[in-house]
């Protein structure tokens, strides 16, 4: 198992590797420094040693061919970490060095030895600048001082080389990031524009170029930006004044959110944009300029205008509908007075005439009386339809059980005459609605079931209700003649009759039912009763509103 290095040694090795000098060419400058070191010491041999955790690397040498050796064999490795200049006159008699391979002849026969440590400002010893000779020597104080100066020059050259490498790497990284940024900005469908603190353009991405129809021009004065880049108010006609240009506003105000304008490039469709941006400042607070992002909202604004136009048309249609309903209500009042009263008089006179004649004249009177009665029924149906659509809906608690009993009482004579059973086999709830209109609804549906009964079997009509979400679904089911599937949708249209001659009708009753349900916010539909017949289902709101909350 490898022995773990002490923390200080790990930091030293990391600092050495940071310079990336091991196994790299020394270069002319370092070669020159080593030559000068040999000359200063007056010796034929000099070397620049770097020491890692296992070896000594002689980066460059003078007087011999340098190379790598084990750290244990290194003379420089003995004291270099102490950070002091080492000077030995005769290593062969020094107990620290005499057995070293560089002294005892195994690798070299060094006698004189001196080394200046290479110590970084952080205190990490990387190696040494070493001079030596095969004969004993001494160094003067001046020589030692100059060798220490050369060691500092070596470290400066190391640092300059490291900084040059870092700068190259940073430049490469910056270039890569700039390419990535440019690619990103040219890929997105958002226009990005930036200016310097003087208001002149510095950035114009692809979307901005396409929307404006021109490239960025850094020479355009801020006062000319709106004119140069064809900026207009949202009406599409008024040129945008300088003080309202979003990018220039950001420079003055610090930020802009959701400002809108229109870009009208020559020969291209206008672009309606929403603009947001912020001022740019450096870490020291110095203003660097401003940047804005523009989103194309042309389609959204066109849709918004279409919606507003539709709302205006709907409001006009509602106004017309209210007028039409008022006219219909007035017409209903006129009908009840101007038609019903004369028909009553005609009916009375026909009855008197019928008492005075016999034979064919009496048959004619009876036919006329039937026609008058049909006219009365038609007028009554039209009045019901008009009232169902024009009368105000007064929402409240509509007790369906009570309303059903009222309807059953009203239709009792018709039910007895037809031999019909009209019942509610289960409890009926209290719903929210207009009791008058809901009673009219139930009466029309139950009356239809009796009227369109199947003569081949006893007539049975049932009314049930069940919870549906927050409301109720009410069903009026009979075992009558039924309605063919292909005709079930159109039975709610005015004056629709299915050609069934077993009972009379004007095709208005179900239209009235539809209007009542629709005004309650519900839906109505026709289905077949299992075993034959018709089931009409309609929905009503559930819990009655609190009277104190109604205006």
Coordinates of C-alpha atoms in Angstrom, one line a residue:
X1 CA 0.0 0.0 0.0
X2 CA 1.5 3.4 -1.0
X3 CA 2.4 5.7 1.8
X4 CA 0.2 8.8 2.0
X5 CA 2.3 12.0 1.6
X6 CA 2.1 14.7 4.3
X7 CA -0.2 17.6 3.5
X8 CA 2.7 20.1 3.1
X9 CA 4.4 17.8 0.6
X10 CA 1.1 17.3 -1.3
X11 CA 0.8 21.0 -1.6
X12 CA 4.4 21.4 -2.7
X13 CA 4.0 18.7 -5.4
X14 CA 0.7 20.4 -6.6
X15 CA 2.5 23.7 -6.9
X16 CA 5.3 22.1 -8.9
X17 CA 2.9 20.4 -11.3
X18 CA 1.0 23.7 -11.7
X19 CA 4.0 25.1 -13.6
X20 CA 4.0 22.1 -15.9
X21 CA 7.8 22.1 -16.3
X22 CA 8.7 18.5 -15.7
X23 CA 9.6 16.6 -18.9
X24 CA 9.3 19.9 -20.9
X25 CA 12.0 21.7 -22.8
X26 CA 13.6 24.4 -20.7
X27 CA 13.8 27.0 -23.4
X28 CA 16.4 29.5 -24.3
X29 CA 15.9 31.8 -21.3
X30 CA 16.4 29.1 -18.7
X31 CA 19.4 27.7 -20.6
X32 CA 20.9 31.1 -20.5
X33 CA 20.3 31.6 -16.8
X34 CA 22.0 28.2 -16.0
X35 CA 25.0 29.3 -18.2
X36 CA 25.3 32.6 -16.3
X37 CA 25.1 30.7 -13.0
X38 CA 28.1 28.5 -14.0
X39 CA 30.0 31.7 -15.0
X40 CA 29.2 33.5 -11.8
X41 CA 30.4 30.6 -9.7
X42 CA 33.4 30.1 -12.0
X43 CA 32.7 26.3 -12.4
X44 CA 32.3 24.1 -15.5
X45 CA 29.0 22.5 -14.3
X46 CA 25.6 23.8 -13.5
X47 CA 22.0 22.5 -13.6
X48 CA 18.4 23.4 -12.9
X49 CA 16.9 20.7 -10.7
X50 CA 13.2 20.1 -10.1
X51 CA 12.2 17.6 -7.4
X52 CA 8.9 15.8 -7.1
X53 CA 8.0 13.0 -4.7
X54 CA 10.1 10.3 -6.4
X55 CA 12.7 11.8 -8.7
X56 CA 15.0 14.7 -9.5
X57 CA 14.6 16.1 -13.0
X58 CA 17.5 18.1 -14.4
X59 CA 15.5 20.5 -16.6
X60 CA 18.7 22.0 -18.3
X61 CA 22.4 21.6 -17.6
X62 CA 25.8 23.0 -18.4
X63 CA 29.0 20.9 -18.8
X64 CA 27.3 17.6 -18.8
X65 CA 24.2 15.8 -20.1
X66 CA 21.5 16.0 -17.5
X67 CA 18.7 13.6 -16.9
X68 CA 16.5 12.1 -14.3
X69 CA 17.6 10.3 -11.1
X70 CA 15.9 9.0 -8.0
X71 CA 15.1 11.6 -5.4
X72 CA 17.0 9.5 -2.9
X73 CA 20.2 10.0 -5.0
X74 CA 19.8 13.8 -5.3
X75 CA 22.2 16.1 -3.5
X76 CA 19.8 19.0 -3.8
X77 CA 17.0 17.1 -2.2
X78 CA 18.8 17.0 1.1
X79 CA 18.3 20.7 2.1
X80 CA 16.3 22.4 -0.6
X81 CA 13.0 22.4 1.4
X82 CA 14.7 24.4 4.1
X83 CA 14.8 27.3 1.6
X84 CA 18.4 28.3 2.4
X85 CA 21.5 28.6 0.1
X86 CA 23.7 25.5 0.5
X87 CA 27.5 25.8 0.0
X88 CA 29.9 22.8 0.4
X89 CA 33.7 23.2 -0.3
X90 CA 34.5 19.5 -0.6
X91 CA 31.6 17.1 -0.5
X92 CA 33.9 14.0 -0.3
X93 CA 34.7 14.9 3.3
X94 CA 31.2 16.1 4.3
X95 CA 29.4 13.3 6.3
X96 CA 26.0 14.4 4.7
X97 CA 27.2 14.0 1.1
X98 CA 30.3 11.8 0.9
X99 CA 28.3 8.6 0.2
X100 CA 26.0 10.2 -2.4
X101 CA 26.2 8.6 -5.9
X102 CA 27.0 12.1 -7.3
X103 CA 30.0 12.3 -5.0
X104 CA 31.4 8.8 -4.6
X105 CA 31.9 8.2 -8.4
X106 CA 28.8 6.1 -9.0
X107 CA 27.2 9.0 -11.1
X108 CA 29.8 11.7 -10.7
X109 CA 32.8 12.8 -8.6
X110 CA 31.5 16.1 -7.2
X111 CA 33.7 18.0 -4.7
X112 CA 32.5 21.6 -4.7
X113 CA 28.7 22.0 -4.5
X114 CA 26.4 24.9 -4.1
X115 CA 22.6 25.3 -4.7
X116 CA 20.1 28.2 -4.4
X117 CA 16.6 26.9 -3.7
X118 CA 13.7 27.8 -6.0
X119 CA 11.0 28.8 -3.5
X120 CA 7.6 30.2 -4.6
X121 CA 6.0 33.2 -2.9
X122 CA 3.7 30.7 -1.2
X123 CA 6.8 29.0 0.4
X124 CA 6.8 25.9 -1.8
X125 CA 10.3 24.7 -2.7
X126 CA 10.3 23.4 -6.3
X127 CA 14.0 22.5 -6.6
X128 CA 17.3 24.3 -6.9
X129 CA 19.7 26.2 -9.2
X130 CA 22.9 24.1 -8.7
X131 CA 26.6 24.7 -9.5
X132 CA 29.4 22.2 -8.8
X133 CA 32.9 21.1 -9.8
X134 CA 35.2 18.1 -9.5
X135 CA 37.7 20.1 -7.3
X136 CA 37.2 21.8 -4.0
X137 CA 36.2 25.5 -4.2
X138 CA 34.9 28.5 -2.2
X139 CA 32.3 31.2 -3.1
X140 CA 32.4 34.8 -2.1
X141 CA 29.5 36.6 -0.6
X142 CA 29.0 38.4 -3.9
X143 CA 28.9 35.2 -5.9
X144 CA 26.3 33.7 -3.4
X145 CA 24.1 36.8 -3.7
X146 CA 24.2 36.7 -7.5
X147 CA 23.3 33.0 -7.6
X148 CA 20.3 33.8 -5.3
X149 CA 19.4 36.6 -7.7
X150 CA 19.5 34.1 -10.6
X151 CA 17.3 31.7 -8.6
X152 CA 14.7 34.4 -8.3
X153 CA 15.0 35.1 -12.0
X154 CA 14.3 31.4 -12.7
X155 CA 11.2 31.6 -10.5
X156 CA 10.1 34.7 -12.4
X157 CA 10.6 32.9 -15.7
X158 CA 8.6 29.9 -14.3
X159 CA 5.8 32.3 -13.3
X160 CA 5.8 34.1 -16.6
X161 CA 5.6 30.8 -18.5
X162 CA 2.7 29.7 -16.2
X163 CA 0.9 33.0 -16.6
X164 CA 1.3 32.8 -20.4
X165 CA -0.1 29.3 -20.4
X166 CA -3.0 30.4 -18.2
X167 CA -3.7 33.4 -20.3
X168 CA -3.7 31.2 -23.4
X169 CA -6.0 28.8 -21.8
X170 CA -8.3 31.6 -20.6
X171 CA -8.2 33.2 -24.1
X172 CA -9.1 29.8 -25.6
X173 CA -11.9 29.3 -23.0
X174 CA -13.1 32.8 -23.6
X175 CA -13.1 32.3 -27.3
X176 CA -15.0 29.0 -26.9
X177 CA -17.5 30.6 -24.6
X178 CA -17.9 33.5 -27.0
X179 CA -18.6 31.1 -29.8
X180 CA -21.1 29.2 -27.6
X181 CA -22.7 32.5 -26.6
X182 CA -22.9 33.7 -30.2
X183 CA -24.3 30.3 -31.3
X184 CA -26.9 30.4 -28.5
X185 CA -27.9 34.0 -29.3
X186 CA -28.2 33.2 -33.0
X187 CA -30.3 30.1 -32.3
X188 CA -33.0 31.5 -30.0
X189 CA -36.0 33.2 -31.5
X190 CA -35.6 36.2 -29.1
X191 CA -34.0 39.3 -30.3
X192 CA -31.1 40.4 -28.0
X193 CA -29.6 43.9 -28.4
X194 CA -26.9 45.5 -26.2
X195 CA -25.3 49.0 -26.1
X196 CA -22.3 50.4 -24.3
X197 CA -22.6 53.2 -21.7
X198 CA -22.5 55.7 -24.6
X199 CA -25.7 54.2 -26.1
X200 CA -23.9 52.8 -29.1
X201 CA -24.7 49.2 -30.2
X202 CA -22.4 46.4 -29.2
X203 CA -24.6 43.3 -29.8
X204 CA -27.2 42.4 -32.4
X205 CA -28.1 38.7 -32.6
X206 CA -29.7 36.9 -35.6
X207 CA -33.3 37.5 -34.6
X208 CA -32.6 41.2 -34.1
X209 CA -31.0 41.4 -37.6
X210 CA -33.9 39.6 -39.2
X211 CA -36.6 41.6 -37.5
X212 CA -34.9 45.0 -38.2
X213 CA -33.7 44.0 -41.7
X214 CA -30.2 45.5 -41.0
X215 CA -27.0 44.7 -39.2
X216 CA -25.8 46.5 -36.1
X217 CA -24.2 49.9 -36.8
X218 CA -22.0 51.0 -33.9
X219 CA -21.7 54.5 -35.4
X220 CA -25.4 55.3 -35.1
X221 CA -26.0 58.0 -32.5
X222 CA -28.6 57.2 -29.8
X223 CA -30.8 60.0 -31.1
X224 CA -31.0 58.2 -34.5
X225 CA -31.7 54.7 -33.2
X226 CA -35.5 54.8 -33.6
X227 CA -35.2 56.2 -37.2
X228 CA -32.3 53.9 -38.2
X229 CA -34.0 50.7 -37.0
X230 CA -37.6 51.6 -37.9
X231 CA -39.2 51.7 -34.5
X232 CA -42.8 52.7 -34.1
X233 CA -45.5 53.0 -31.4
X234 CA -48.0 50.2 -31.1
X235 CA -50.4 51.9 -33.5
X236 CA -47.8 51.1 -36.3
X237 CA -47.8 54.7 -37.6
X238 CA -46.3 57.0 -35.0
X239 CA -42.4 57.0 -35.0
X240 CA -41.1 56.1 -31.6
X241 CA -39.5 59.1 -29.9
X242 CA -36.0 58.8 -28.5
X243 CA -37.1 59.0 -24.9
X244 CA -39.4 55.9 -25.4
X245 CA -36.8 53.6 -27.1
X246 CA -36.6 50.7 -24.6
X247 CA -32.8 50.2 -24.9
X248 CA -32.1 53.9 -24.2
X249 CA -34.7 53.9 -21.4
X250 CA -32.8 51.1 -19.7
X251 CA -29.6 53.2 -19.7
X252 CA -31.5 56.0 -18.0
X253 CA -33.9 54.1 -15.7
X254 CA -31.9 50.9 -15.0
X255 CA -34.6 48.5 -16.1
X256 CA -37.6 48.1 -18.4
X257 CA -40.3 45.4 -18.4
X258 CA -42.8 44.5 -21.1
X259 CA -42.5 47.7 -23.1
X260 CA -44.1 47.3 -26.5
X261 CA -43.3 48.7 -29.9
X262 CA -43.5 47.8 -33.6
X263 CA -40.5 47.2 -35.9
X264 CA -41.3 48.0 -39.5
X265 CA -38.4 47.0 -41.7
X266 CA -38.4 48.0 -45.3
X267 CA -39.8 45.3 -47.6
X268 CA -40.9 43.0 -44.7
X269 CA -43.9 42.5 -42.4
X270 CA -44.0 44.5 -39.2
X271 CA -43.1 42.8 -36.0
X272 CA -44.9 43.6 -32.8
X273 CA -42.4 43.1 -29.9
X274 CA -42.5 43.1 -26.1
X275 CA -39.2 44.4 -24.7
X276 CA -37.6 43.8 -21.2
X277 CA -34.1 44.7 -20.2
X278 CA -31.6 45.7 -17.5
X279 CA -28.6 47.9 -17.1
X280 CA -25.2 46.3 -17.1
X281 CA -22.7 47.2 -14.3
X282 CA -19.3 45.8 -13.4
X283 CA -18.3 44.4 -10.0
X284 CA -17.0 47.8 -9.1
X285 CA -20.4 49.4 -9.9
X286 CA -19.2 51.1 -13.1
X287 CA -21.9 51.2 -15.8
X288 CA -21.1 48.9 -18.7
X289 CA -24.2 49.6 -20.8
X290 CA -27.6 47.9 -21.2
X291 CA -29.1 44.8 -22.8
X292 CA -32.7 44.1 -23.8
X293 CA -34.5 41.0 -25.0
X294 CA -37.4 41.3 -27.5
X295 CA -40.2 38.7 -27.8
X296 CA -42.3 38.6 -31.0
X297 CA -45.9 39.0 -29.8
X298 CA -47.3 39.8 -33.3
X299 CA -49.5 36.7 -33.3
X300 CA -50.6 37.1 -29.7
X301 CA -51.6 40.7 -30.3
X302 CA -53.5 39.9 -33.4
X303 CA -55.4 37.2 -31.5
X304 CA -56.0 39.6 -28.7
X305 CA -57.5 42.1 -31.2
X306 CA -59.6 39.4 -32.7
X307 CA -60.9 38.5 -29.3
X308 CA -61.7 42.1 -28.5
X309 CA -63.5 42.4 -31.8
X310 CA -65.4 39.2 -31.1
X311 CA -66.3 40.6 -27.7
X312 CA -67.6 43.8 -29.2
X313 CA -69.6 41.8 -31.7
X314 CA -70.9 39.6 -28.9
X315 CA -71.9 42.7 -26.9
X316 CA -73.7 44.1 -29.9
X317 CA -75.4 40.7 -30.4
X318 CA -76.4 40.6 -26.8
X319 CA -77.8 44.1 -27.1
X320 CA -79.7 43.0 -30.2
X321 CA -80.9 39.9 -28.4
X322 CA -82.1 41.9 -25.4
X323 CA -84.0 44.2 -27.8
X324 CA -85.3 41.2 -29.7
X325 CA -86.5 39.6 -26.4
X326 CA -88.1 42.8 -25.4
X327 CA -89.9 42.9 -28.8
X328 CA -90.9 39.3 -28.4
X329 CA -92.3 40.1 -24.9
X330 CA -94.2 43.0 -26.3
X331 CA -95.4 40.9 -29.2
X332 CA -96.6 38.3 -26.7
X333 CA -98.6 40.9 -24.8
X334 CA -100.1 42.2 -28.0
X335 CA -101.0 38.6 -29.1
X336 CA -102.7 37.9 -25.7
X337 CA -104.8 41.0 -26.1
X338 CA -105.3 41.4 -29.8
X339 CA -105.7 37.7 -30.9
X340 CA -106.9 35.7 -27.9
X341 CA -109.8 38.0 -27.1
X342 CA -111.2 38.0 -30.7
X343 CA -110.8 34.3 -30.9
X344 CA -112.8 33.9 -27.7
X345 CA -115.5 36.0 -29.2
X346 CA -115.4 34.0 -32.4
X347 CA -115.7 30.8 -30.3
X348 CA -118.6 32.1 -28.4
X349 CA -120.5 33.1 -31.6
X350 CA -119.8 29.7 -33.2
X351 CA -121.2 28.1 -30.1
X352 CA -124.4 30.2 -30.4
X353 CA -124.7 29.4 -34.1
X354 CA -124.2 25.7 -33.5
X355 CA -127.2 25.7 -31.2
X356 CA -129.4 27.2 -34.0
X357 CA -128.5 25.1 -37.0
X358 CA -128.6 21.4 -38.0
X359 CA -127.2 19.2 -40.8
X360 CA -124.3 20.3 -42.9
X361 CA -124.2 23.9 -41.5
X362 CA -123.8 22.4 -38.0
X363 CA -120.8 20.3 -39.2
X364 CA -119.3 23.5 -40.7
X365 CA -119.7 25.3 -37.4
X366 CA -118.0 22.3 -35.6
X367 CA -115.1 22.3 -38.0
X368 CA -114.7 26.1 -37.5
X369 CA -114.8 25.6 -33.7
X370 CA -112.0 23.0 -33.9
X371 CA -109.9 25.4 -36.0
X372 CA -110.4 28.2 -33.4
X373 CA -109.4 25.8 -30.6
X374 CA -106.2 24.9 -32.5
X375 CA -105.5 28.5 -33.0
X376 CA -105.9 29.1 -29.3
X377 CA -103.5 26.2 -28.5
X378 CA -100.9 27.6 -31.0
X379 CA -101.1 31.0 -29.4
X380 CA -100.8 29.6 -25.9
X381 CA -97.7 27.6 -27.0
X382 CA -96.2 30.7 -28.6
X383 CA -96.8 32.7 -25.5
X384 CA -95.2 29.9 -23.4
X385 CA -92.1 30.0 -25.6
X386 CA -91.8 33.7 -25.5
X387 CA -92.2 33.8 -21.8
X388 CA -89.6 31.0 -21.4
X389 CA -87.0 33.1 -23.3
X390 CA -87.8 36.7 -22.2
X391 CA -89.1 36.5 -18.6
X392 CA -86.4 37.0 -16.0
X393 CA -85.1 33.9 -14.3
X394 CA -85.6 34.2 -10.6
X395 CA -83.3 31.7 -9.0
X396 CA -84.3 30.2 -5.8
X397 CA -85.2 26.9 -4.1
X398 CA -87.2 24.8 -6.5
X399 CA -88.8 21.9 -4.6
X400 CA -89.1 19.3 -7.4
X401 CA -91.4 17.1 -5.3
X402 CA -93.9 19.9 -4.8
X403 CA -93.7 21.1 -8.4
X404 CA -94.3 17.5 -9.6
X405 CA -97.4 17.3 -7.4
X406 CA -98.7 20.6 -8.9
X407 CA -98.1 19.3 -12.4
X408 CA -99.8 16.0 -11.7
X409 CA -102.8 17.9 -10.3
X410 CA -103.0 20.1 -13.4
X411 CA -102.8 17.1 -15.8
X412 CA -105.0 14.8 -13.7
X413 CA -108.0 15.1 -16.1
X414 CA -105.8 14.4 -19.2
X415 CA -104.2 11.5 -17.4
X416 CA -107.5 10.0 -16.3
X417 CA -108.9 10.3 -19.8
X418 CA -105.8 8.5 -21.2
X419 CA -105.7 5.9 -18.4
X420 CA -102.1 7.1 -17.7
X421 CA -100.2 6.5 -14.4
X422 CA -98.0 9.5 -13.6
X423 CA -95.6 8.9 -10.6
X424 CA -92.3 9.7 -9.0
X425 CA -91.1 6.3 -7.6
X426 CA -88.4 8.0 -5.5
X427 CA -87.8 11.2 -3.6
X428 CA -87.3 14.3 -5.7
X429 CA -84.7 16.9 -4.5
X430 CA -84.7 20.7 -4.0
X431 CA -82.7 22.2 -6.9
X432 CA -81.7 25.7 -7.7
X433 CA -83.9 27.4 -10.3
X434 CA -87.0 29.4 -11.2
X435 CA -89.9 27.4 -9.8
X436 CA -92.4 28.9 -12.3
X437 CA -90.2 27.9 -15.3
X438 CA -89.3 24.5 -13.9
X439 CA -93.0 23.8 -13.3
X440 CA -93.7 24.8 -17.0
X441 CA -90.8 22.5 -18.0
X442 CA -92.2 19.5 -16.1
X443 CA -95.7 20.1 -17.3
X444 CA -94.7 20.2 -21.0
X445 CA -92.7 17.0 -20.7
X446 CA -95.3 15.0 -18.7
X447 CA -98.0 16.4 -21.0
X448 CA -96.1 15.3 -24.0
X449 CA -95.7 11.8 -22.5
X450 CA -99.5 11.5 -22.0
X451 CA -100.2 13.0 -25.5
X452 CA -97.9 10.7 -27.4
X453 CA -98.8 7.5 -25.5
X454 CA -98.7 4.1 -27.3
X455 CA -102.4 3.0 -27.7
X456 CA -101.3 -0.7 -27.5
X457 CA -100.3 -0.6 -23.8
X458 CA -101.3 1.3 -20.7
X459 CA -99.5 4.7 -20.4
X460 CA -97.0 5.1 -17.6
X461 CA -94.9 8.2 -16.9
X462 CA -92.2 8.3 -14.2
X463 CA -90.1 11.3 -13.0
X464 CA -86.8 10.6 -11.2
X465 CA -83.7 12.6 -10.2
X466 CA -80.1 11.7 -9.3
X467 CA -77.1 13.7 -8.2
X468 CA -74.8 14.9 -11.0
X469 CA -71.7 16.7 -9.8
X470 CA -72.9 19.8 -8.0
X471 CA -76.4 19.6 -9.5
X472 CA -79.1 17.2 -10.5
X473 CA -80.1 15.2 -13.5
X474 CA -83.9 14.9 -13.8
X475 CA -85.5 12.3 -16.1
X476 CA -89.1 12.1 -17.4
X477 CA -89.5 8.6 -18.9
X478 CA -92.6 7.1 -20.6
X479 CA -93.5 4.0 -22.5
X480 CA -95.0 5.8 -25.4
X481 CA -94.4 5.9 -29.1
X482 CA -90.8 6.9 -28.8
X483 CA -88.7 9.1 -31.1
X484 CA -86.4 7.6 -33.9
X485 CA -82.7 8.1 -33.1
X486 CA -82.0 10.2 -36.2
X487 CA -84.7 12.7 -35.1
X488 CA -83.8 13.1 -31.5
X489 CA -81.5 16.1 -32.1
X490 CA -83.9 18.2 -34.1
X491 CA -87.0 17.8 -31.8
X492 CA -85.9 20.8 -29.9
X493 CA -86.1 23.0 -33.0
X494 CA -89.1 25.3 -33.4
X495 CA -92.1 23.9 -35.2
X496 CA -90.5 20.4 -35.6
X497 CA -93.1 17.7 -35.9
X498 CA -92.3 14.1 -36.5
X499 CA -95.3 13.2 -38.6
X500 CA -97.0 11.3 -35.8
X501 CA -100.8 11.7 -36.4
X502 CA -101.9 10.1 -33.1
X503 CA -101.9 13.4 -31.3
X504 CA -101.9 17.0 -32.2
X505 CA -99.1 19.5 -31.6
X506 CA -97.3 22.5 -33.1
X507 CA -93.7 21.5 -32.5
X508 CA -93.1 24.3 -29.9
X509 CA -93.3 22.5 -26.6
X510 CA -89.8 20.9 -26.6
X511 CA -88.3 24.1 -28.0
X512 CA -89.8 25.8 -24.9
X513 CA -88.3 23.1 -22.7
X514 CA -84.9 23.6 -24.3
X515 CA -85.0 27.4 -23.6
X516 CA -85.9 26.9 -20.0
X517 CA -83.0 24.4 -19.4
X518 CA -80.6 26.5 -21.3
X519 CA -81.4 29.6 -19.3
X520 CA -80.7 27.6 -16.1
X521 CA -77.2 26.7 -17.5
X522 CA -78.1 23.0 -18.1
X523 CA -78.4 20.6 -21.0
X524 CA -81.4 18.6 -22.2
X525 CA -81.4 15.4 -24.3
X526 CA -83.7 12.7 -25.6
X527 CA -83.0 8.9 -25.3
X528 CA -85.0 5.7 -25.6
X529 CA -86.7 4.2 -22.6
X530 CA -85.6 0.6 -22.0
X531 CA -88.5 -1.5 -23.4
X532 CA -89.7 1.3 -25.6
X533 CA -90.7 4.9 -25.2
X534 CA -89.0 8.2 -24.7
X535 CA -86.8 9.5 -21.8
X536 CA -86.1 13.2 -21.6
X537 CA -83.1 14.1 -19.3
X538 CA -82.2 17.6 -18.2
X539 CA -79.8 19.0 -15.7
X540 CA -80.3 21.7 -13.0
X541 CA -78.0 23.4 -10.5
X542 CA -77.8 21.9 -7.1
X543 CA -77.7 23.8 -3.8
X544 CA -80.0 26.8 -3.8
X545 CA -78.3 30.2 -3.4
X546 CA -78.3 32.0 -0.1
X547 CA -81.0 34.7 -0.5
X548 CA -78.8 37.1 1.5
X549 CA -76.2 36.9 -1.2
X550 CA -78.5 37.8 -4.1
X551 CA -78.5 41.4 -5.3

